[in-house]
Amino acid sequence: MTALEANIKKLDEHLKRFRQNGIANRIAGQDVAGDGGVFQSTSPVDKSTICDVAYGTAKDIDMAAMAATDAFTTWRDMAPKERRKILINVAELIEERAEEIALLECWDTGQAMRFMSKAALRGAENFRYFADQVVQARDGQHMKSPTLMNITTRVPIGPVGVITPWNTPFMLSTWKIAPALAAGCTVVHKPAEASPLTARLLVEIAEEAGLPPGVLNTVNGFGEGAGKALCEHPAIKAIAFVGESSTGSLITKQGADTLKRNHLELGGKNPVIVFEDSDLDRALDAVIFMIYSINGERCTSSSRLIVQETIREEFEAKLTERVNNIRVGHPLDPATEIGPLVTEEHYNKVTSYFDIAREDGATIAAGGKTISDEGYFVRPTLFTNANNKMRIAQEEIFGPVLTSIPFSTEDEALTIANDIPYGLTGYVWTNDLTRALRFTDRLEAGMIWVNSENVRHLPTPFGGVKASGIGRDGGDWSFEFYMEQKHIGFATGQHTIARLGA
Ligand code: NAD
């Protein structure tokens, strides 16, 4: 049996229960049928139906918000050490079931197993990291003034909504849910309609780990129904959202009447700038990894290569050769580097840019083709002879598609890099330290790596500027979102109090 056949066999075992029972909403520790009936989840690998999924509506959201409200004081007031223990249990159970999570995620989203097995473990790491912060999460400061002892303390904001996208859905959900739970909040999770499978596993794992009923609730459904209702619900105090920039703007509008606190992690069209003095072999590896791994369906992907004219020809030639070698195939084959795109709608969007590139006058140096009609497979694609005004340079394609743009001077590179509505990440390749300092200072992005691909370190702030988002996650930044700062002043003596009407 090949490794692929063995993985398909294991996947089949894990899918049985989903085929039989579908996916219900999970509210207060109970399976609840969707008020709107069901919708079908399909696999991008062969377009087959995976299972029925509860079609959640405003009614289901209301039930889940009530459950999260009821559970809030129990969870908030649980001794931090006990809460920490439960979250560590979640991490351990994720590790135990990492293979199952990865197999299901690959089938649901089309992501290659080589990346999803790591993503599942990163989900465990998120729980472990934030579990270790639980004990200090409520700590504050003391700031003495002449008449008062001022102290601050932090308290969890209350029940929160978490709305997640379909790209690496398990890892991204844990990235939001773990700090929310560590802060003492209860959660209503609305996973992406295109990838409901692993959200179900997460809530099951959390309950098995000892999370009291109602602390984490999952309502499936669509953005304009369940998602909107979550943003509008008065009992939900904040929305942690990951998704497209245009949806981020809707999230803000929908939350206006209830004065919702929003944390928005949105789209990107991130530049990687390669100067002639850089280690070009390492730069090449990083450029390829950061756009063609995870099907290019990652917010931090470097989808714009801004390359110095003096090295452009040679760099693009090597790039083209490597891109043509990338293995597209079944996501469960360990050799596969790129699997199918997540949905028909997304496949149509990504492939539409092949014509747009031609119309713009760019060259399709690699790819630009689909592969088979069986699933949503495309060849990794490289556009050259592009400039920054073209749509292929300005719009988030969110697939394995790279646009290469030349520059001559450092100033020109910076202008091109910043001339974009987005500002999530930037990658700079140079061995000139002073230039790196100067350039990163002026580059408009929330996160920048120099001579490196994106290497996530959980204590550092994660988030974007401009249309890429508002707010930061990671370390204590996550707690600032999920908690309220409270100031309390204690008089230290008999200071003068103004006497009105005396
Ligand atoms: P999307 O915005 O279409 O959907 C994301 C989630 O929002 C889904 O659960 C969807 O049902 C929900 N939603 C849609 N409309 C809604 C509404 N009106 N109210 C409430 N919820 C609503 O995004 P997507 O296509 O699933 O994901 C891809 C996008 O996510 C890309 O733009 C990508 O860059 C972005 N992303 C950003 C980050 C980051 O950290 N900045 C990380 C991953 C993905």
XYZ file of C-alpha atoms and ligand atoms in Angstrom:
546
model
C 0.000 0.000 0.000
C 1.398 3.445 -0.892
C 1.484 6.245 1.666
C -1.350 7.941 -0.229
C -3.517 4.803 -0.130
C -2.814 4.386 3.571
C -3.833 7.988 4.245
C -7.023 7.620 2.192
C -7.904 4.519 4.199
C -7.386 6.346 7.494
C -9.369 9.314 6.212
C -12.266 7.034 5.273
C -12.399 5.727 8.831
C -12.517 9.269 10.229
C -15.139 10.372 7.696
C -17.592 7.574 8.537
C -19.151 9.358 11.491
C -19.465 12.610 9.556
C -21.153 10.821 6.657
C -23.561 9.144 9.064
C -24.366 11.975 11.441
C -23.378 15.146 9.639
C -22.223 18.081 11.730
C -24.640 19.569 14.234
C -24.180 22.866 16.018
C -22.712 22.405 19.473
C -24.365 24.582 22.080
C -23.991 24.206 25.863
C -22.396 20.802 25.380
C -25.308 19.489 23.288
C -25.763 18.725 19.616
C -28.391 21.061 18.210
C -29.854 20.866 14.699
C -29.542 24.038 12.635
C -32.628 26.225 12.590
C -32.164 26.626 8.827
C -31.851 22.894 8.117
C -28.574 21.719 6.586
C -26.129 22.601 3.848
C -23.613 20.282 2.191
C -19.910 20.420 2.660
C -17.917 19.265 -0.378
C -14.318 18.263 -0.905
C -12.244 20.258 -3.389
C -10.234 17.121 -4.177
C -13.007 15.420 -6.178
C -16.025 17.722 -5.658
C -17.823 14.971 -3.711
C -20.215 15.711 -0.856
C -18.583 15.144 2.522
C -21.565 15.510 4.814
C -24.539 17.601 5.896
C -23.772 20.575 8.092
C -26.170 22.432 10.382
C -27.380 25.615 8.734
C -27.266 28.034 11.651
C -29.393 31.172 11.730
C -29.898 34.099 14.101
C -31.963 31.772 16.312
C -29.045 29.356 16.773
C -26.686 32.260 17.434
C -29.055 33.559 20.090
C -29.141 30.150 21.770
C -25.343 29.928 21.686
C -24.905 33.491 22.965
C -27.226 32.667 25.886
C -25.236 29.502 26.626
C -21.986 31.488 26.558
C -23.543 34.075 28.876
C -24.730 31.417 31.339
C -21.310 29.769 31.392
C -19.358 33.008 31.717
C -19.213 33.476 35.506
C -18.299 29.823 36.128
C -15.425 30.028 33.657
C -14.301 33.515 34.705
C -14.237 32.604 38.379
C -12.587 29.204 38.023
C -9.210 29.144 39.764
C -6.603 30.102 37.130
C -4.597 26.951 37.825
C -7.634 24.838 37.057
C -8.365 26.762 33.875
C -4.738 26.382 32.872
C -4.935 22.634 33.403
C -7.971 22.299 31.147
C -6.268 24.277 28.379
C -3.143 22.122 28.672
C -5.433 19.074 28.388
C -6.823 20.576 25.173
C -3.273 20.925 23.813
C -2.474 17.312 24.698
C -5.645 15.977 23.091
C -4.949 17.981 19.934
C -1.498 16.418 19.809
C -3.010 12.952 20.221
C -5.492 13.574 17.417
C -3.187 15.648 15.197
C -3.205 13.123 12.376
C -7.009 12.902 12.325
C -7.268 16.705 12.340
C -4.755 16.998 9.499
C -6.416 14.302 7.354
C -9.856 15.864 7.696
C -8.550 19.367 7.127
C -6.798 18.275 3.913
C -9.972 16.664 2.605
C -12.109 19.652 3.574
C -9.811 22.411 2.276
C -7.465 20.817 -0.288
C -4.353 21.684 1.716
C -1.380 19.355 1.436
C -0.753 16.951 4.318
C 2.883 18.049 4.682
C 1.683 21.491 5.834
C -1.527 20.544 7.656
C 0.157 18.034 9.954
C 2.300 20.917 11.232
C -0.688 23.270 11.372
C -2.557 20.880 13.680
C 0.424 20.816 16.038
C 0.615 24.591 15.922
C -2.971 24.557 17.169
C -1.792 22.602 20.208
C 1.058 25.053 20.686
C -1.416 27.957 20.730
C -3.327 26.297 23.582
C -0.161 25.449 25.475
C 1.274 28.940 25.112
C -1.868 30.764 26.268
C -2.518 28.199 29.027
C 0.809 29.251 30.486
C -0.328 32.901 30.560
C -3.582 32.186 32.453
C -2.194 32.721 35.925
C -0.819 36.222 35.167
C -3.595 37.280 32.798
C -5.463 39.341 35.404
C -2.360 41.037 36.832
C -2.200 44.815 36.652
C 0.010 47.670 37.750
C 0.164 50.054 40.656
C 0.712 53.731 40.060
C 0.979 55.809 43.222
C -0.128 59.443 43.192
C 0.183 61.922 46.109
C -3.287 61.135 47.455
C -4.150 57.728 46.042
C -2.859 54.250 45.596
C -3.930 53.509 42.024
C -4.083 49.959 40.882
C -5.187 48.347 37.670
C -6.576 44.914 37.124
C -7.820 43.118 34.036
C -11.098 41.278 33.775
C -12.384 39.163 30.887
C -14.675 41.183 28.633
C -17.458 38.549 28.589
C -18.786 36.176 25.932
C -17.030 36.801 22.608
C -17.660 35.795 19.003
C -14.929 34.225 16.896
C -15.424 34.205 13.105
C -12.816 32.320 11.108
C -11.959 31.722 7.430
C -11.317 28.489 5.514
C -7.576 28.794 5.150
C -5.806 26.645 7.771
C -9.105 26.767 9.675
C -8.109 24.603 12.649
C -4.913 26.490 13.460
C -6.529 29.898 12.966
C -9.469 28.981 15.205
C -7.136 27.946 18.027
C -5.198 31.166 17.519
C -8.322 33.111 18.533
C -10.106 30.688 20.842
C -7.099 29.744 23.016
C -6.341 33.309 24.221
C -10.065 34.078 24.612
C -10.494 31.068 26.911
C -7.231 31.815 28.733
C -8.488 35.348 29.395
C -11.634 33.888 31.000
C -14.045 34.658 28.156
C -16.618 32.243 26.823
C -16.868 31.818 23.066
C -19.343 31.405 20.230
C -17.404 30.201 17.193
C -18.738 30.610 13.647
C -16.371 28.650 11.417
C -16.168 29.200 7.664
C -18.945 27.457 5.735
C -16.340 25.979 3.365
C -14.419 24.143 6.112
C -16.609 22.988 9.022
C -14.984 19.617 9.856
C -12.141 20.484 12.186
C -14.138 23.120 14.078
C -16.300 20.204 15.176
C -13.221 18.287 16.338
C -12.021 21.302 18.291
C -15.204 21.687 20.333
C -15.285 17.923 21.007
C -11.665 17.966 22.143
C -12.265 20.993 24.354
C -15.223 19.326 26.073
C -13.306 16.085 26.527
C -10.469 18.113 28.065
C -12.847 19.367 30.766
C -14.180 22.631 29.396
C -17.562 23.182 31.081
C -20.616 23.117 28.763
C -21.333 26.476 27.138
C -17.787 27.806 27.444
C -17.116 27.024 23.769
C -20.085 26.816 21.397
C -19.939 26.215 17.658
C -22.599 27.473 15.270
C -22.149 26.604 11.603
C -23.623 28.625 8.812
C -23.016 31.471 6.437
C -21.639 34.945 6.945
C -24.740 36.910 6.024
C -26.899 34.803 8.410
C -25.153 33.332 11.434
C -22.067 35.556 11.098
C -24.061 38.777 10.933
C -26.302 37.732 13.831
C -23.219 37.052 15.967
C -21.881 40.559 15.277
C -25.248 42.083 16.141
C -25.964 40.096 19.303
C -26.039 42.323 22.394
C -24.714 39.598 24.733
C -21.553 39.204 22.638
C -19.036 41.772 23.802
C -16.376 41.482 21.111
C -15.750 39.882 17.735
C -12.415 38.371 16.799
C -12.526 38.132 13.031
C -10.173 36.670 10.428
C -11.128 37.025 6.784
C -11.311 39.367 3.837
C -10.914 43.125 4.157
C -14.365 43.801 2.671
C -15.921 41.440 5.243
C -13.953 43.214 7.981
C -15.682 46.405 7.031
C -19.092 44.657 7.283
C -18.140 43.292 10.709
C -17.527 46.854 11.901
C -20.842 48.108 10.510
C -22.831 45.187 11.908
C -21.359 45.712 15.364
C -22.006 49.456 15.451
C -25.395 49.377 17.182
C -24.117 47.233 20.030
C -20.773 49.127 20.175
C -18.881 45.928 19.563
C -15.144 45.734 20.112
C -13.642 44.231 16.951
C -10.302 42.703 16.203
C -9.808 42.382 12.452
C -7.170 40.224 10.777
C -7.714 40.835 7.078
C -6.259 40.408 3.617
C -2.798 41.084 2.269
C -0.804 41.578 -0.916
C 2.550 41.326 0.718
C 5.833 42.347 -0.878
C 9.091 40.444 -0.784
C 11.906 42.767 -1.801
C 15.068 41.136 -3.098
C 18.145 43.363 -3.349
C 21.138 42.377 -5.467
C 23.385 42.080 -2.407
C 21.302 39.403 -0.679
C 21.993 35.683 -0.315
C 20.103 34.873 -3.499
C 19.826 31.122 -2.962
C 18.166 31.580 0.417
C 16.026 34.406 -0.941
C 14.850 32.132 -3.762
C 13.864 29.366 -1.320
C 11.954 31.833 0.849
C 10.204 33.528 -2.073
C 8.977 30.155 -3.323
C 7.969 28.892 0.118
C 6.038 32.015 1.047
C 3.750 31.974 -1.991
C 3.484 28.339 -3.055
C 3.181 26.619 0.338
C -0.344 26.205 1.772
C -1.673 26.592 -1.810
C -0.824 30.290 -1.613
C -3.996 30.545 0.476
C -2.321 32.332 3.360
C -2.760 35.916 4.443
C 0.982 36.383 5.035
C 2.035 35.021 1.632
C 4.515 37.145 -0.308
C 2.479 37.520 -3.469
C 4.472 40.442 -4.918
C 8.135 39.825 -5.724
C 9.912 43.167 -6.013
C 13.286 42.289 -7.465
C 16.280 44.467 -8.327
C 16.674 44.875 -12.091
C 20.377 43.907 -12.021
C 19.563 40.352 -10.863
C 16.032 40.060 -12.179
C 16.656 37.936 -15.258
C 18.718 35.304 -13.481
C 16.448 35.258 -10.421
C 13.276 34.895 -12.503
C 14.867 32.134 -14.623
C 15.707 30.090 -11.510
C 12.302 30.841 -10.058
C 10.513 29.671 -13.209
C 12.432 26.407 -13.221
C 11.565 25.693 -9.597
C 7.900 26.706 -9.974
C 7.549 24.339 -12.925
C 8.886 21.563 -10.683
C 6.386 22.041 -7.871
C 4.318 18.895 -7.359
C 0.569 19.446 -7.564
C -1.470 16.462 -6.511
C -3.682 14.682 -4.025
C -3.401 16.483 -0.680
C -2.944 13.209 1.194
C 0.081 12.195 -0.868
C 3.121 13.081 1.264
C 4.950 14.134 -1.915
C 2.327 16.744 -2.823
C 3.346 20.363 -2.442
C 0.145 22.001 -3.731
C -3.370 20.563 -3.471
C -6.621 21.807 -5.008
C -8.051 25.248 -4.218
C -10.729 25.279 -1.566
C -13.975 25.856 -3.487
C -15.296 26.268 -7.008
C -15.892 29.953 -6.331
C -12.302 30.461 -5.212
C -10.948 28.385 -8.117
C -12.903 30.600 -10.533
C -11.526 33.699 -8.857
C -7.891 32.541 -8.938
C -8.030 31.263 -12.525
C -9.716 34.479 -13.720
C -6.392 36.222 -13.054
C -4.736 34.230 -15.855
C -6.751 36.244 -18.390
C -6.453 39.423 -16.364
C -2.648 39.051 -16.495
C -2.746 38.673 -20.272
C -5.083 41.673 -20.613
C -2.769 43.705 -18.351
C 0.139 42.886 -20.688
C 2.113 40.730 -18.258
C 3.855 37.476 -19.204
C 2.773 34.106 -17.794
C 6.246 32.694 -17.152
C 4.964 29.550 -15.399
C 1.601 27.921 -14.818
C -1.478 29.865 -15.823
C -3.275 26.563 -16.332
C -5.744 24.333 -14.582
C -4.973 20.640 -14.253
C -7.976 18.380 -14.210
C -11.711 18.708 -13.997
C -11.859 16.231 -11.144
C -11.037 18.803 -8.476
C -9.987 22.433 -8.223
C -6.348 21.954 -9.227
C -4.237 24.726 -10.750
C -0.569 24.896 -11.720
C 1.508 27.233 -9.573
C 1.763 30.436 -11.539
C 4.335 33.164 -12.040
C 3.601 36.470 -13.771
C 6.562 38.515 -14.997
C 6.904 41.781 -16.937
C 4.418 43.268 -14.527
C 4.163 46.695 -12.983
C 2.552 47.781 -9.747
C -0.465 49.384 -11.418
C -1.721 46.082 -12.832
C -4.601 44.279 -11.133
C -2.367 41.224 -10.669
C -0.127 43.465 -8.538
C -2.861 45.258 -6.599
C -5.516 42.626 -5.825
C -5.316 39.764 -3.354
C -5.537 36.604 -5.510
C -5.044 34.243 -2.537
C -3.734 31.322 -4.579
C -0.359 29.947 -5.715
C 0.209 32.956 -7.941
C 3.208 35.294 -7.794
C 3.615 38.613 -9.588
C 7.195 39.749 -10.216
C 7.897 43.482 -10.493
C 11.369 44.944 -11.141
C 12.947 47.976 -9.445
C 16.152 49.946 -9.925
C 16.698 51.983 -6.755
C 15.920 51.485 -3.080
C 13.477 54.408 -3.163
C 11.664 52.863 -6.089
C 11.424 49.529 -4.278
C 9.917 51.251 -1.266
C 7.410 53.196 -3.361
C 6.258 50.006 -5.083
C 6.088 48.083 -1.808
C 3.965 50.761 -0.118
C 1.750 51.595 -3.101
C -0.986 49.133 -2.123
C -4.098 49.297 0.068
C -2.809 46.441 2.247
C -0.083 46.266 4.915
C 0.081 42.875 6.604
C 3.629 41.566 6.137
C 6.807 42.484 4.274
C 9.972 40.476 3.596
C 13.287 42.179 2.887
C 16.356 40.433 1.505
C 19.608 42.393 1.768
C 22.979 42.002 3.436
C 23.295 45.748 3.946
C 22.358 46.251 7.591
C 21.872 50.001 7.357
C 19.617 49.604 4.367
C 17.588 46.953 6.209
C 17.088 49.307 9.156
C 16.187 52.226 6.912
C 13.887 50.183 4.704
C 11.972 48.367 7.436
C 11.424 51.694 9.198
C 9.588 53.045 6.137
C 7.873 49.878 4.930
C 4.134 49.977 5.688
C 3.389 46.579 7.239
C 2.444 45.202 10.626
C 5.062 42.440 10.470
C 8.391 42.432 8.638
C 11.051 39.755 8.325
C 14.598 40.483 7.151
C 16.472 37.660 5.432
C 13.794 35.229 6.556
C 10.486 33.770 5.602
C 7.588 34.166 8.040
C 8.604 32.468 11.256
C 5.926 32.897 13.859
C 6.947 33.447 17.479
C 3.884 33.483 19.746
C 4.934 36.304 22.121
C 5.352 38.775 19.227
C 2.501 40.971 17.919
C 0.625 39.613 14.890
C -1.534 41.908 12.787
C -1.669 44.337 9.917
C -1.941 48.019 9.049
C -4.061 49.784 6.401
C -6.679 47.422 4.884
C -4.969 44.406 6.472
C -6.527 44.873 9.850
C -6.945 46.522 13.197
C -5.471 45.137 16.408
C -2.763 42.685 17.356
C -2.666 39.117 18.604
C 0.115 37.283 20.375
C 1.559 37.521 23.870
C -0.135 40.090 26.046
C -1.644 41.817 22.996
C -4.275 39.067 22.838
C -5.307 39.729 26.440
C -5.663 43.449 25.768
C -8.391 42.514 23.316
C -10.185 39.837 25.331
C -9.971 41.714 28.647
C -11.012 45.063 30.085
C -8.549 47.234 31.978
C -9.985 48.426 35.264
C -8.557 51.219 37.405
C -9.250 51.440 41.132
C -7.991 54.334 43.254
C -7.671 53.952 47.058
C -7.324 57.155 49.097
C -4.168 56.950 51.203
C -5.142 59.819 53.544
C -7.539 62.671 54.117
C -6.990 64.679 50.943
C -9.186 67.702 50.368
C -12.516 66.956 48.723
C -14.193 70.029 47.203
C -17.286 70.834 49.309
C -20.195 72.006 47.132
C -23.306 73.424 48.823
C -21.584 73.389 52.218
P -14.361 35.789 4.247
O -14.225 37.189 4.733
O -15.169 35.553 3.037
O -14.989 34.850 5.374
C -14.409 34.726 6.657
C -15.494 34.381 7.649
O -16.393 35.480 7.749
C -16.352 33.178 7.264
O -16.622 32.430 8.437
C -17.616 33.817 6.729
O -18.757 33.010 6.849
C -17.710 35.027 7.620
N -18.525 36.125 7.073
C -18.724 36.467 5.782
N -19.557 37.526 5.711
C -19.868 37.874 6.987
C -20.680 38.874 7.558
N -21.344 39.763 6.831
N -20.763 38.929 8.912
C -20.095 38.050 9.684
N -19.331 37.068 9.195
C -19.206 36.987 7.861
O -12.867 35.250 4.089
P -12.407 33.841 3.485
O -12.557 33.908 2.011
O -13.041 32.752 4.264
O -10.847 33.841 3.887
C -9.841 34.363 3.108
C -9.478 35.770 3.557
O -9.025 35.760 4.912
C -8.338 36.362 2.758
O -8.621 37.700 2.451
C -7.155 36.300 3.730
O -6.125 37.208 3.494
C -7.836 36.530 5.026
N -7.004 36.040 6.145
C -6.365 36.967 6.954
C -5.544 36.530 7.994
C -4.791 37.517 8.860
O -4.265 37.103 9.880
N -4.717 38.802 8.510
C -5.384 35.169 8.217
C -6.049 34.258 7.381
C -6.870 34.721 6.362
